């Protein structure tokens, strides 16, 4: 959470920073600020609200500078307000700092500083850390770099910090632990960002900074050090990302664009891996651990949010195809629970961003206990990808809408391929079934396009149901995680209360909610549980609930029991969630839009949850 941008070089810094912040707004959008260093001191402009609001508010101000830092905030310590917006300035006014993360021992540090006469102008942990750094610099009569190093050794928590100093007009000092930091290397200039999007049109050469590293960044010099003051050679990587991938491309919202990209993103995910003719699945990051996975007595899926739903779907798939015991864990619970982890256990960490703090810490905990960590991650080079022993990227491209859509179908595609590969090696699947499923998986992109061709129908349903107060989503088996995902999408985008439930479990409580006002969405595609689900539909209908169903094309029985249907093409039940989730993504999107919500940036949320 929180987006950070920095620039030092010959160009005007302000436009680069503002454009970069707009691209990082998915990380937080409570308040915005910039600090500009023009050789005559540091100027700070900041404001509650979105980047565009700051832009409007500072028209006409002196924004000329060749060095600057900028921040878009997701509030942790202190409400969203002008005073809590970053950058913060030190007591002397000479230093300005932005921060992404949480300083857990800030109150202890704050008390120490208060006893020394410091006065604070915000409620943030960031201002505390900044003044702590300034106090060390003053007391030890040392350089800013040295003061930061000393301060960070006392800090408990997570951070990326960027500082500018009025006495050092060309330099930005950055440090990282637990939150992402990318440095773009240009000709005589450097760019800094929470991800690479702010620097895309200027350079394709980037350095991913690691935990416990500091960067001293000048226009023509990048010095990387560890906290022990030893120099590290920056490892420059080439970005494989085009500008078009992070733009809306004619769609009203990123979320809609990303929903509509799914035929292509799933195709990209399968391409070069799945060969339905040869009957092969090529995944080198899995192949190297295949023996251990085959022999594993259990696999633990660790994730949060939508990625957790993908993990739950994978539990059904792995247990069915591979006959390996699978547990699905919320990363935030797993990491604090002192879980039983044995050497050789397989942990599959699922994450779109690859930066989710709880997932990252969970895998580090498991790794320390001897588990093998496989990452199913979307963002290339992200912290979870780098912390994993092996795994596979989802190749869905940048997902900018806060609600996860194409990442989910990508995760399902990757997890299904892994399960099929392991089942084949293990011999727990017949050859016929294996070949059949390869073909079914291969046809998913085309079938996704078919589903998306019916988006207008779902838009009409959204108009019809948008005023409902609550929604219930029900599914069984492979479609139970889809019910959870459909409910999550609706609540986060439209703010309508929605619950996902196993369809049969509904009788044990939620059925009490059913009346003639409650839309009940059944994920009712044809599978082994279909008849049971039809009975559940009857139960809802008998209580006058409004049944809306996602059904397989040609399923007249389910259609006759439903007030409205959303149709998907026939496919095997194992790969069905990749299709059945799409109408639910569209329904949530269109209801959110119909209610006038900001679907790409729903309130209180951030795309990448880098705090615990
Ligand atoms: O980046 P991750 O996949 O690790 O993120 C996990 C969740 O924060 C994320 O799925 C969140 O629940 C989304 N807002 C869901 O749409």
XYZ file of C-alpha atoms and ligand atoms in Angstrom:
628
model
C 0.000 0.000 0.000
C 1.066 3.551 -0.746
C 2.789 4.380 -3.988
C 6.175 6.091 -4.095
C 7.939 7.804 -6.984
C 11.281 9.571 -7.261
C 13.311 11.233 -9.978
C 16.787 12.724 -10.220
C 18.202 13.902 -13.541
C 18.097 16.668 -16.116
C 14.315 16.613 -16.780
C 11.653 18.493 -14.864
C 10.854 16.200 -11.961
C 7.286 17.291 -11.201
C 5.504 16.016 -14.370
C 7.327 12.675 -14.116
C 6.337 12.301 -10.486
C 2.696 13.268 -11.016
C 2.292 10.914 -13.974
C 3.995 8.158 -11.987
C 1.726 8.724 -8.988
C -1.353 8.440 -11.198
C -0.128 5.028 -12.315
C 0.477 4.002 -8.716
C -2.860 5.222 -7.378
C -4.023 1.607 -7.324
C -1.781 1.280 -4.251
C -3.634 3.909 -2.234
C -5.510 7.130 -2.872
C -6.275 8.817 0.453
C -3.859 11.714 -0.006
C -1.044 12.808 -2.285
C 2.131 14.843 -1.958
C 5.401 15.800 -3.620
C 8.700 17.215 -2.383
C 10.702 19.134 -4.967
C 14.360 19.964 -4.569
C 15.534 22.816 -6.761
C 18.881 23.642 -5.187
C 17.350 26.347 -3.021
C 15.722 24.074 -0.482
C 12.951 21.513 -0.502
C 9.381 22.513 -1.334
C 6.563 20.249 -0.163
C 3.033 20.272 -1.582
C 0.496 17.816 -0.239
C -3.218 17.345 0.105
C -5.941 14.964 1.147
C -7.502 13.262 -1.880
C -6.378 11.932 -5.212
C -3.426 12.934 -7.348
C -5.609 15.037 -9.651
C -6.826 17.073 -6.671
C -3.269 17.942 -5.655
C -2.488 18.852 -9.255
C -5.414 21.277 -9.349
C -4.544 22.738 -5.970
C -0.973 23.664 -6.865
C -1.462 25.209 -10.282
C 0.664 28.370 -10.445
C 3.109 27.335 -7.709
C 6.846 27.089 -8.318
C 7.203 23.479 -9.402
C 10.547 23.757 -11.116
C 12.987 21.078 -9.896
C 15.231 18.344 -11.263
C 14.961 16.173 -8.178
C 11.784 15.146 -6.444
C 9.814 12.487 -4.616
C 6.060 11.836 -4.545
C 3.617 9.714 -2.588
C 0.059 8.452 -2.855
C -1.173 7.197 0.496
C -3.225 4.369 1.954
C -3.628 5.474 5.545
C -2.237 3.364 8.376
C -1.272 5.766 11.182
C -3.550 8.767 11.194
C -6.680 9.547 9.200
C -6.479 10.672 5.585
C -5.869 14.442 5.866
C -3.571 17.193 4.609
C -1.428 16.994 7.739
C -0.962 13.229 7.548
C -0.209 13.274 3.817
C 3.382 12.532 2.784
C 6.064 13.860 2.288
C 6.816 14.795 5.863
C 9.478 17.314 6.756
C 11.957 16.996 9.558
C 12.061 19.374 12.471
C 14.783 21.468 10.819
C 12.828 21.568 7.583
C 15.860 20.308 5.686
C 14.817 16.707 5.125
C 11.672 15.471 3.421
C 10.641 11.834 3.397
C 7.978 9.527 1.961
C 7.283 6.082 3.339
C 5.395 2.950 2.371
C 4.978 0.522 5.253
C 4.540 0.577 9.029
C 7.015 1.409 11.768
C 5.763 -0.807 14.582
C 7.886 0.665 17.387
C 7.082 4.239 16.388
C 5.449 5.131 19.683
C 8.581 4.241 21.666
C 10.719 6.282 19.269
C 8.208 9.132 19.399
C 8.346 9.273 23.201
C 12.136 9.418 23.085
C 11.978 12.308 20.643
C 9.271 14.152 22.583
C 11.456 13.968 25.690
C 14.159 15.694 23.610
C 11.790 18.507 22.702
C 10.538 17.370 19.294
C 7.085 18.522 18.289
C 5.034 16.511 15.806
C 2.726 17.918 13.176
C 1.064 14.693 12.055
C -0.150 11.410 13.537
C 2.129 9.345 11.333
C 4.869 6.875 12.111
C 6.706 8.375 9.131
C 7.271 11.739 10.771
C 8.641 9.900 13.800
C 11.151 7.930 11.746
C 12.220 11.049 9.867
C 12.914 13.017 13.022
C 14.628 10.003 14.535
C 16.967 10.020 11.534
C 17.547 13.752 11.883
C 18.255 13.412 15.595
C 20.871 10.697 14.916
C 22.477 12.830 12.191
C 22.696 15.795 14.552
C 23.922 13.826 17.574
C 26.500 11.738 15.725
C 27.515 14.552 13.414
C 27.373 12.047 10.577
C 26.127 11.963 6.995
C 22.447 11.454 6.241
C 23.301 8.082 4.760
C 24.975 6.960 7.966
C 22.129 8.336 10.106
C 19.591 6.362 8.054
C 21.643 3.203 8.473
C 21.816 3.628 12.239
C 18.109 4.485 12.480
C 16.983 1.501 10.428
C 18.795 -0.865 12.760
C 16.443 0.307 15.524
C 13.297 0.176 13.442
C 10.809 -2.673 13.777
C 8.422 -2.912 10.854
C 8.293 -2.596 7.107
C 9.324 0.276 4.915
C 10.404 1.741 1.715
C 11.625 5.261 2.412
C 12.801 7.966 0.030
C 14.518 11.076 1.403
C 15.718 14.325 -0.082
C 18.003 16.712 1.771
C 18.145 20.466 1.197
C 21.944 20.285 1.685
C 22.436 17.663 -1.041
C 20.522 18.917 -4.072
C 20.999 16.016 -6.520
C 20.550 12.982 -4.315
C 17.678 10.766 -3.260
C 18.416 8.205 -0.572
C 16.177 5.153 -0.499
C 15.977 2.081 1.715
C 13.801 -0.987 1.709
C 12.556 -3.706 3.997
C 9.351 -5.561 3.205
C 7.861 -3.092 0.713
C 8.753 -2.957 -2.980
C 11.253 -0.600 -4.595
C 12.328 -0.492 -8.229
C 15.008 1.839 -9.589
C 14.990 2.707 -13.280
C 18.387 3.355 -14.793
C 18.408 6.004 -17.536
C 21.166 7.930 -19.280
C 22.286 10.490 -16.694
C 19.048 10.036 -14.734
C 17.371 7.645 -12.322
C 13.758 6.891 -11.503
C 12.355 5.267 -8.383
C 8.976 3.612 -7.944
C 6.912 1.097 -6.023
C 6.739 -0.697 -9.347
C 8.154 -0.038 -12.775
C 5.096 1.752 -14.189
C 6.293 5.338 -13.466
C 9.459 4.819 -15.512
C 8.173 2.811 -18.459
C 8.479 5.485 -21.150
C 11.959 6.504 -20.040
C 13.876 3.280 -19.506
C 13.538 -0.472 -19.699
C 16.535 -1.105 -17.427
C 15.614 -1.611 -13.806
C 17.106 -2.737 -10.518
C 14.856 -4.439 -7.950
C 16.153 -3.385 -4.551
C 16.209 -6.141 -1.918
C 15.326 -6.018 1.758
C 17.908 -4.379 4.015
C 19.448 -2.520 1.089
C 19.948 1.223 0.702
C 20.348 3.157 -2.521
C 22.130 6.466 -2.902
C 20.716 7.752 -6.152
C 22.195 10.645 -8.128
C 21.575 11.543 -11.813
C 24.632 9.652 -13.054
C 25.341 7.306 -10.169
C 23.505 4.531 -8.373
C 25.192 3.182 -5.259
C 23.617 0.165 -3.612
C 24.690 -0.867 -0.119
C 23.549 -3.167 2.621
C 22.887 -1.890 6.119
C 26.449 -2.930 7.018
C 27.681 -0.214 4.590
C 29.060 -2.747 2.107
C 28.617 -1.941 -1.565
C 26.480 -4.283 -3.678
C 26.691 -4.432 -7.462
C 23.267 -3.465 -8.832
C 21.751 -6.267 -10.915
C 20.176 -4.533 -13.889
C 17.251 -6.357 -15.487
C 15.390 -5.650 -18.732
C 11.695 -4.883 -18.337
C 9.349 -6.883 -20.507
C 6.430 -4.472 -20.258
C 4.928 -2.025 -22.721
C 3.189 1.267 -21.928
C -0.074 0.117 -23.560
C -0.357 -2.613 -20.928
C -0.856 -0.046 -18.181
C -3.272 2.214 -20.061
C -7.059 1.883 -20.328
C -6.991 1.416 -24.099
C -10.454 2.867 -24.731
C -12.254 1.085 -21.880
C -14.113 3.125 -19.260
C -12.267 1.383 -16.448
C -9.216 -0.781 -15.953
C -11.456 -3.414 -14.384
C -13.527 -3.752 -17.562
C -10.408 -3.822 -19.721
C -8.930 -6.532 -17.522
C -12.118 -8.624 -17.602
C -12.127 -8.402 -21.379
C -8.435 -9.260 -21.615
C -9.021 -12.714 -20.158
C -9.191 -14.690 -23.410
C -5.769 -13.270 -24.245
C -4.248 -13.473 -20.747
C -5.275 -17.100 -20.251
C -3.961 -17.840 -23.737
C -0.658 -16.137 -22.818
C -0.531 -18.180 -19.639
C -0.987 -21.481 -21.503
C 1.192 -20.555 -24.475
C 4.506 -22.344 -24.602
C 3.496 -24.540 -21.666
C 0.498 -26.578 -22.699
C 0.720 -28.775 -25.786
C -2.541 -30.699 -26.168
C -1.276 -32.609 -29.206
C 1.989 -33.829 -27.692
C 0.264 -34.205 -24.321
C 2.869 -32.171 -22.464
C 2.958 -29.392 -19.910
C 6.280 -27.558 -19.752
C 6.895 -25.622 -16.544
C 10.541 -25.531 -15.616
C 9.952 -23.835 -12.249
C 7.741 -26.776 -11.272
C 9.671 -29.523 -13.065
C 12.704 -29.029 -10.821
C 10.591 -29.795 -7.731
C 8.349 -32.405 -9.374
C 9.833 -35.351 -7.429
C 9.338 -33.600 -4.104
C 5.760 -32.608 -4.999
C 4.881 -36.130 -6.098
C 6.231 -37.534 -2.818
C 4.804 -34.778 -0.614
C 2.324 -35.843 2.028
C 0.645 -32.473 1.834
C 0.541 -29.203 -0.038
C -0.356 -25.959 1.702
C -1.818 -23.119 -0.366
C -1.109 -19.743 1.236
C -2.777 -16.579 -0.042
C -5.182 -13.720 0.678
C -8.403 -12.455 -0.901
C -9.067 -13.509 -4.463
C -5.794 -15.425 -4.560
C -7.035 -17.431 -1.573
C -10.146 -18.317 -3.584
C -7.879 -19.586 -6.369
C -6.089 -21.658 -3.732
C -9.391 -23.115 -2.567
C -10.315 -24.084 -6.118
C -6.865 -25.643 -6.432
C -7.512 -27.737 -3.323
C -10.408 -29.441 -5.097
C -8.382 -29.868 -8.279
C -5.184 -31.200 -6.668
C -6.988 -33.588 -4.369
C -9.035 -34.964 -7.248
C -6.209 -35.279 -9.763
C -3.101 -35.823 -7.639
C -4.545 -37.506 -4.541
C -2.395 -35.315 -2.309
C -3.784 -33.776 0.845
C -4.154 -30.012 0.364
C -4.719 -27.336 2.992
C -5.672 -23.790 2.121
C -4.529 -21.105 4.525
C -5.195 -17.413 4.920
C -1.636 -16.112 5.013
C -2.446 -13.745 7.865
C -3.626 -16.601 10.088
C -0.985 -19.074 9.002
C 1.945 -16.812 9.810
C 0.882 -16.122 13.382
C -0.398 -19.558 14.298
C 2.845 -21.451 14.766
C 1.717 -23.892 12.074
C 3.110 -27.404 11.838
C 5.500 -27.371 8.911
C 7.691 -30.328 8.141
C 10.821 -30.406 6.052
C 9.802 -31.097 2.469
C 6.241 -29.782 2.826
C 5.179 -27.990 -0.318
C 3.869 -24.461 0.121
C 2.215 -22.847 -2.872
C 2.052 -19.078 -2.399
C -0.515 -17.448 -4.663
C -0.406 -13.715 -5.250
C -1.166 -11.306 -8.046
C 1.071 -8.517 -6.799
C 3.727 -10.731 -5.273
C 3.979 -8.105 -2.536
C 1.203 -9.024 -0.088
C 2.919 -8.669 3.286
C 1.136 -11.536 5.035
C 1.805 -13.973 2.202
C 5.438 -12.929 2.024
C 6.042 -13.391 5.743
C 4.115 -16.682 5.727
C 6.397 -18.162 3.095
C 9.503 -16.872 4.805
C 8.356 -18.578 8.006
C 7.709 -21.836 6.153
C 10.986 -21.594 4.254
C 12.919 -21.248 7.496
C 11.330 -24.527 8.631
C 12.472 -26.409 5.528
C 9.396 -26.197 3.298
C 9.692 -25.915 -0.466
C 8.076 -22.689 -1.631
C 6.459 -22.481 -5.041
C 5.124 -19.099 -6.103
C 2.149 -18.633 -8.397
C 2.638 -14.944 -8.965
C 1.668 -12.388 -11.574
C 4.164 -9.569 -11.120
C 7.529 -10.608 -12.479
C 10.426 -9.899 -10.130
C 8.127 -9.222 -7.169
C 9.116 -10.057 -3.594
C 7.110 -13.305 -3.382
C 8.444 -14.456 -6.750
C 11.971 -13.830 -5.551
C 11.422 -15.424 -2.162
C 10.107 -18.657 -3.748
C 12.278 -21.637 -4.659
C 10.335 -22.255 -7.849
C 6.881 -21.814 -9.285
C 5.248 -20.284 -12.325
C 4.167 -16.826 -13.372
C 0.551 -16.273 -14.392
C 1.527 -13.894 -17.238
C -1.736 -11.942 -16.946
C 0.025 -8.603 -17.472
C -0.384 -5.609 -15.172
C -3.627 -5.719 -13.185
C -4.469 -2.172 -12.158
C -8.147 -2.306 -11.166
C -8.220 -2.907 -7.435
C -10.650 -5.796 -7.880
C -8.723 -8.788 -9.098
C -10.129 -10.401 -12.242
C -7.691 -11.601 -14.886
C -5.188 -12.561 -12.201
C -7.744 -15.037 -10.814
C -8.295 -16.850 -14.111
C -4.525 -16.832 -14.649
C -3.980 -18.366 -11.223
C -6.557 -21.065 -11.962
C -4.896 -21.821 -15.291
C -1.444 -22.153 -13.707
C -2.668 -24.199 -10.753
C -4.598 -26.540 -13.047
C -1.518 -27.054 -15.195
C 0.596 -27.817 -12.128
C -1.989 -30.314 -10.861
C -2.192 -32.009 -14.260
C 1.579 -32.192 -14.555
C 1.999 -33.704 -11.116
C -0.930 -36.107 -11.606
C 0.610 -37.297 -14.854
C 4.048 -37.867 -13.320
C 2.504 -39.537 -10.307
C 0.252 -41.710 -12.424
C -2.839 -40.659 -10.480
C -4.726 -39.732 -13.654
C -5.613 -41.942 -16.608
C -4.121 -41.043 -19.954
C -7.545 -40.415 -21.458
C -8.610 -38.062 -18.713
C -5.266 -36.270 -18.853
C -5.529 -35.711 -22.610
C -9.166 -34.679 -22.283
C -8.333 -32.074 -19.643
C -5.421 -30.693 -21.662
C -7.840 -30.134 -24.517
C -10.482 -28.581 -22.278
C -7.911 -26.222 -20.790
C -6.659 -25.330 -24.222
C -10.189 -24.328 -25.287
C -10.734 -21.976 -22.353
C -9.530 -18.767 -24.095
C -12.027 -19.282 -26.930
C -14.843 -20.039 -24.491
C -13.962 -16.971 -22.430
C -14.425 -14.872 -25.554
C -17.869 -16.473 -25.988
C -18.855 -15.532 -22.420
C -17.677 -11.962 -22.927
C -19.789 -11.653 -26.064
C -22.806 -11.840 -23.752
C -21.721 -8.956 -21.547
C -24.618 -6.723 -22.643
C -27.119 -9.170 -21.201
C -25.315 -9.051 -17.842
C -25.332 -5.256 -17.979
C -29.149 -5.392 -18.167
C -29.275 -7.739 -15.181
C -27.092 -5.294 -13.266
C -29.648 -2.535 -13.835
C -32.411 -4.834 -12.622
C -30.705 -5.964 -9.408
C -28.547 -2.968 -8.508
C -30.810 -1.775 -5.689
C -30.785 -5.029 -3.755
C -29.500 -4.614 -0.215
C -27.867 -8.040 0.054
C -26.837 -10.854 -2.275
C -26.191 -14.509 -1.561
C -23.846 -16.517 -3.820
C -24.087 -20.284 -3.699
C -22.010 -23.013 -5.315
C -20.852 -26.563 -4.677
C -17.577 -28.327 -5.372
C -15.375 -26.521 -7.884
C -17.909 -23.703 -8.000
C -17.929 -23.033 -4.262
C -14.754 -20.897 -4.483
C -16.406 -19.129 -7.416
C -19.373 -18.265 -5.166
C -16.949 -16.744 -2.647
C -15.194 -14.829 -5.394
C -18.466 -13.547 -6.888
C -19.543 -12.243 -3.485
C -16.155 -10.607 -2.854
C -16.252 -8.879 -6.250
C -19.733 -7.501 -5.630
C -19.060 -6.171 -2.152
C -15.767 -4.519 -2.948
C -16.986 -2.808 -6.113
C -20.601 -1.930 -5.351
C -20.569 -1.871 -1.496
C -23.613 -4.174 -1.515
C -23.388 -6.739 1.251
C -22.806 -10.158 -0.293
C -22.009 -13.574 1.109
C -20.666 -16.641 -0.599
C -21.645 -20.008 0.810
C -21.483 -23.704 -0.058
C -24.941 -24.266 -1.526
C -25.892 -27.103 0.831
C -24.507 -25.350 3.919
C -26.979 -22.536 3.251
C -29.619 -24.635 5.038
C -27.660 -24.280 8.261
C -28.208 -20.559 8.667
C -28.220 -18.216 5.670
C -31.542 -19.571 4.446
C -33.085 -17.431 7.178
C -32.153 -14.388 5.074
C -34.173 -15.536 2.081
C -37.265 -13.560 1.150
C -38.689 -12.106 -2.054
C -36.119 -9.281 -2.036
C -32.956 -11.386 -1.846
C -31.113 -12.186 -5.087
C -29.488 -15.598 -4.738
C -26.829 -16.244 -7.370
C -26.281 -19.938 -8.054
C -23.127 -21.016 -9.819
C -24.897 -23.936 -11.421
C -22.775 -25.163 -14.311
C -23.142 -28.846 -15.196
C -20.969 -31.004 -12.949
C -21.143 -33.981 -10.613
C -23.131 -31.961 -8.053
C -25.624 -30.511 -10.491
C -28.692 -32.383 -9.324
C -27.969 -31.524 -5.725
C -27.617 -27.895 -6.683
C -30.947 -27.991 -8.496
C -32.494 -29.158 -5.205
C -30.880 -26.197 -3.445
C -32.393 -23.894 -6.058
C -35.802 -25.397 -5.394
C -35.318 -24.700 -1.695
C -34.603 -21.024 -2.374
C -37.473 -20.735 -4.852
C -39.876 -22.292 -2.345
C -39.006 -19.403 -0.014
C -39.523 -16.809 -2.761
C -35.841 -15.933 -3.136
C -34.894 -14.446 -6.516
C -32.775 -17.077 -8.241
C -30.158 -15.884 -10.724
C -27.964 -18.629 -12.136
C -24.758 -19.097 -14.021
C -25.660 -22.109 -16.133
C -24.183 -24.259 -18.881
C -25.507 -23.529 -22.345
C -28.586 -25.695 -23.004
C -29.414 -26.445 -19.359
C -33.185 -25.982 -19.553
C -33.831 -27.390 -16.075
C -31.680 -24.796 -14.273
C -33.051 -22.115 -16.564
C -36.640 -22.952 -15.720
C -35.931 -22.540 -12.015
C -34.188 -19.187 -12.421
C -35.587 -15.702 -12.752
C -32.498 -14.812 -14.792
C -29.546 -16.739 -16.154
C -26.007 -16.003 -17.271
C -24.804 -18.644 -19.716
C -21.358 -20.186 -20.168
C -20.272 -22.846 -22.685
C -20.003 -26.481 -21.673
C -16.649 -27.592 -20.297
C -15.144 -30.074 -17.849
C -15.990 -29.321 -14.196
C -12.281 -29.015 -13.306
C -11.767 -26.023 -15.573
C -15.327 -24.644 -15.249
C -14.443 -21.981 -12.598
C -12.368 -20.122 -15.198
C -15.590 -19.581 -17.156
C -18.226 -19.377 -14.425
C -16.430 -16.568 -12.593
C -16.536 -14.212 -15.561
C -20.302 -13.414 -15.529
C -19.896 -12.655 -11.809
C -17.018 -10.267 -12.495
C -19.184 -8.522 -15.091
C -22.232 -8.430 -12.814
C -20.191 -6.808 -10.023
C -18.620 -4.363 -12.451
C -21.894 -3.247 -14.032
C -23.690 -2.976 -10.681
C -20.783 -0.904 -9.311
C -20.926 1.407 -12.333
C -24.739 1.632 -12.185
C -24.462 2.699 -8.546
C -21.939 5.367 -9.478
C -19.037 3.813 -7.576
C -15.396 4.276 -8.456
C -14.901 0.668 -9.493
C -11.175 0.926 -10.166
C -10.498 2.478 -6.787
C -13.129 1.347 -4.310
C -13.142 3.078 -0.973
C -10.748 1.964 1.773
C -9.011 -0.580 -0.456
C -5.599 -0.732 -2.041
C -4.389 -3.056 -4.740
C -1.293 -4.253 -3.036
C -1.583 -4.896 0.683
C 1.971 -4.450 1.881
C 1.058 -3.922 5.521
C -0.016 -6.681 7.876
O -1.730 -9.386 -4.718
P -2.435 -10.518 -4.010
O -3.035 -11.489 -4.950
O -1.549 -11.173 -3.003
O -3.597 -9.804 -3.232
C -4.459 -10.522 -2.392
C -5.681 -9.709 -2.043
O -5.313 -8.518 -1.422
C -6.533 -9.382 -3.281
O -6.913 -10.542 -3.956
C -7.784 -8.599 -2.863
O -8.625 -9.403 -2.106
C -8.510 -8.037 -4.083
N -9.029 -6.728 -3.781
C -9.652 -8.874 -4.530
O -10.312 -8.342 -5.626
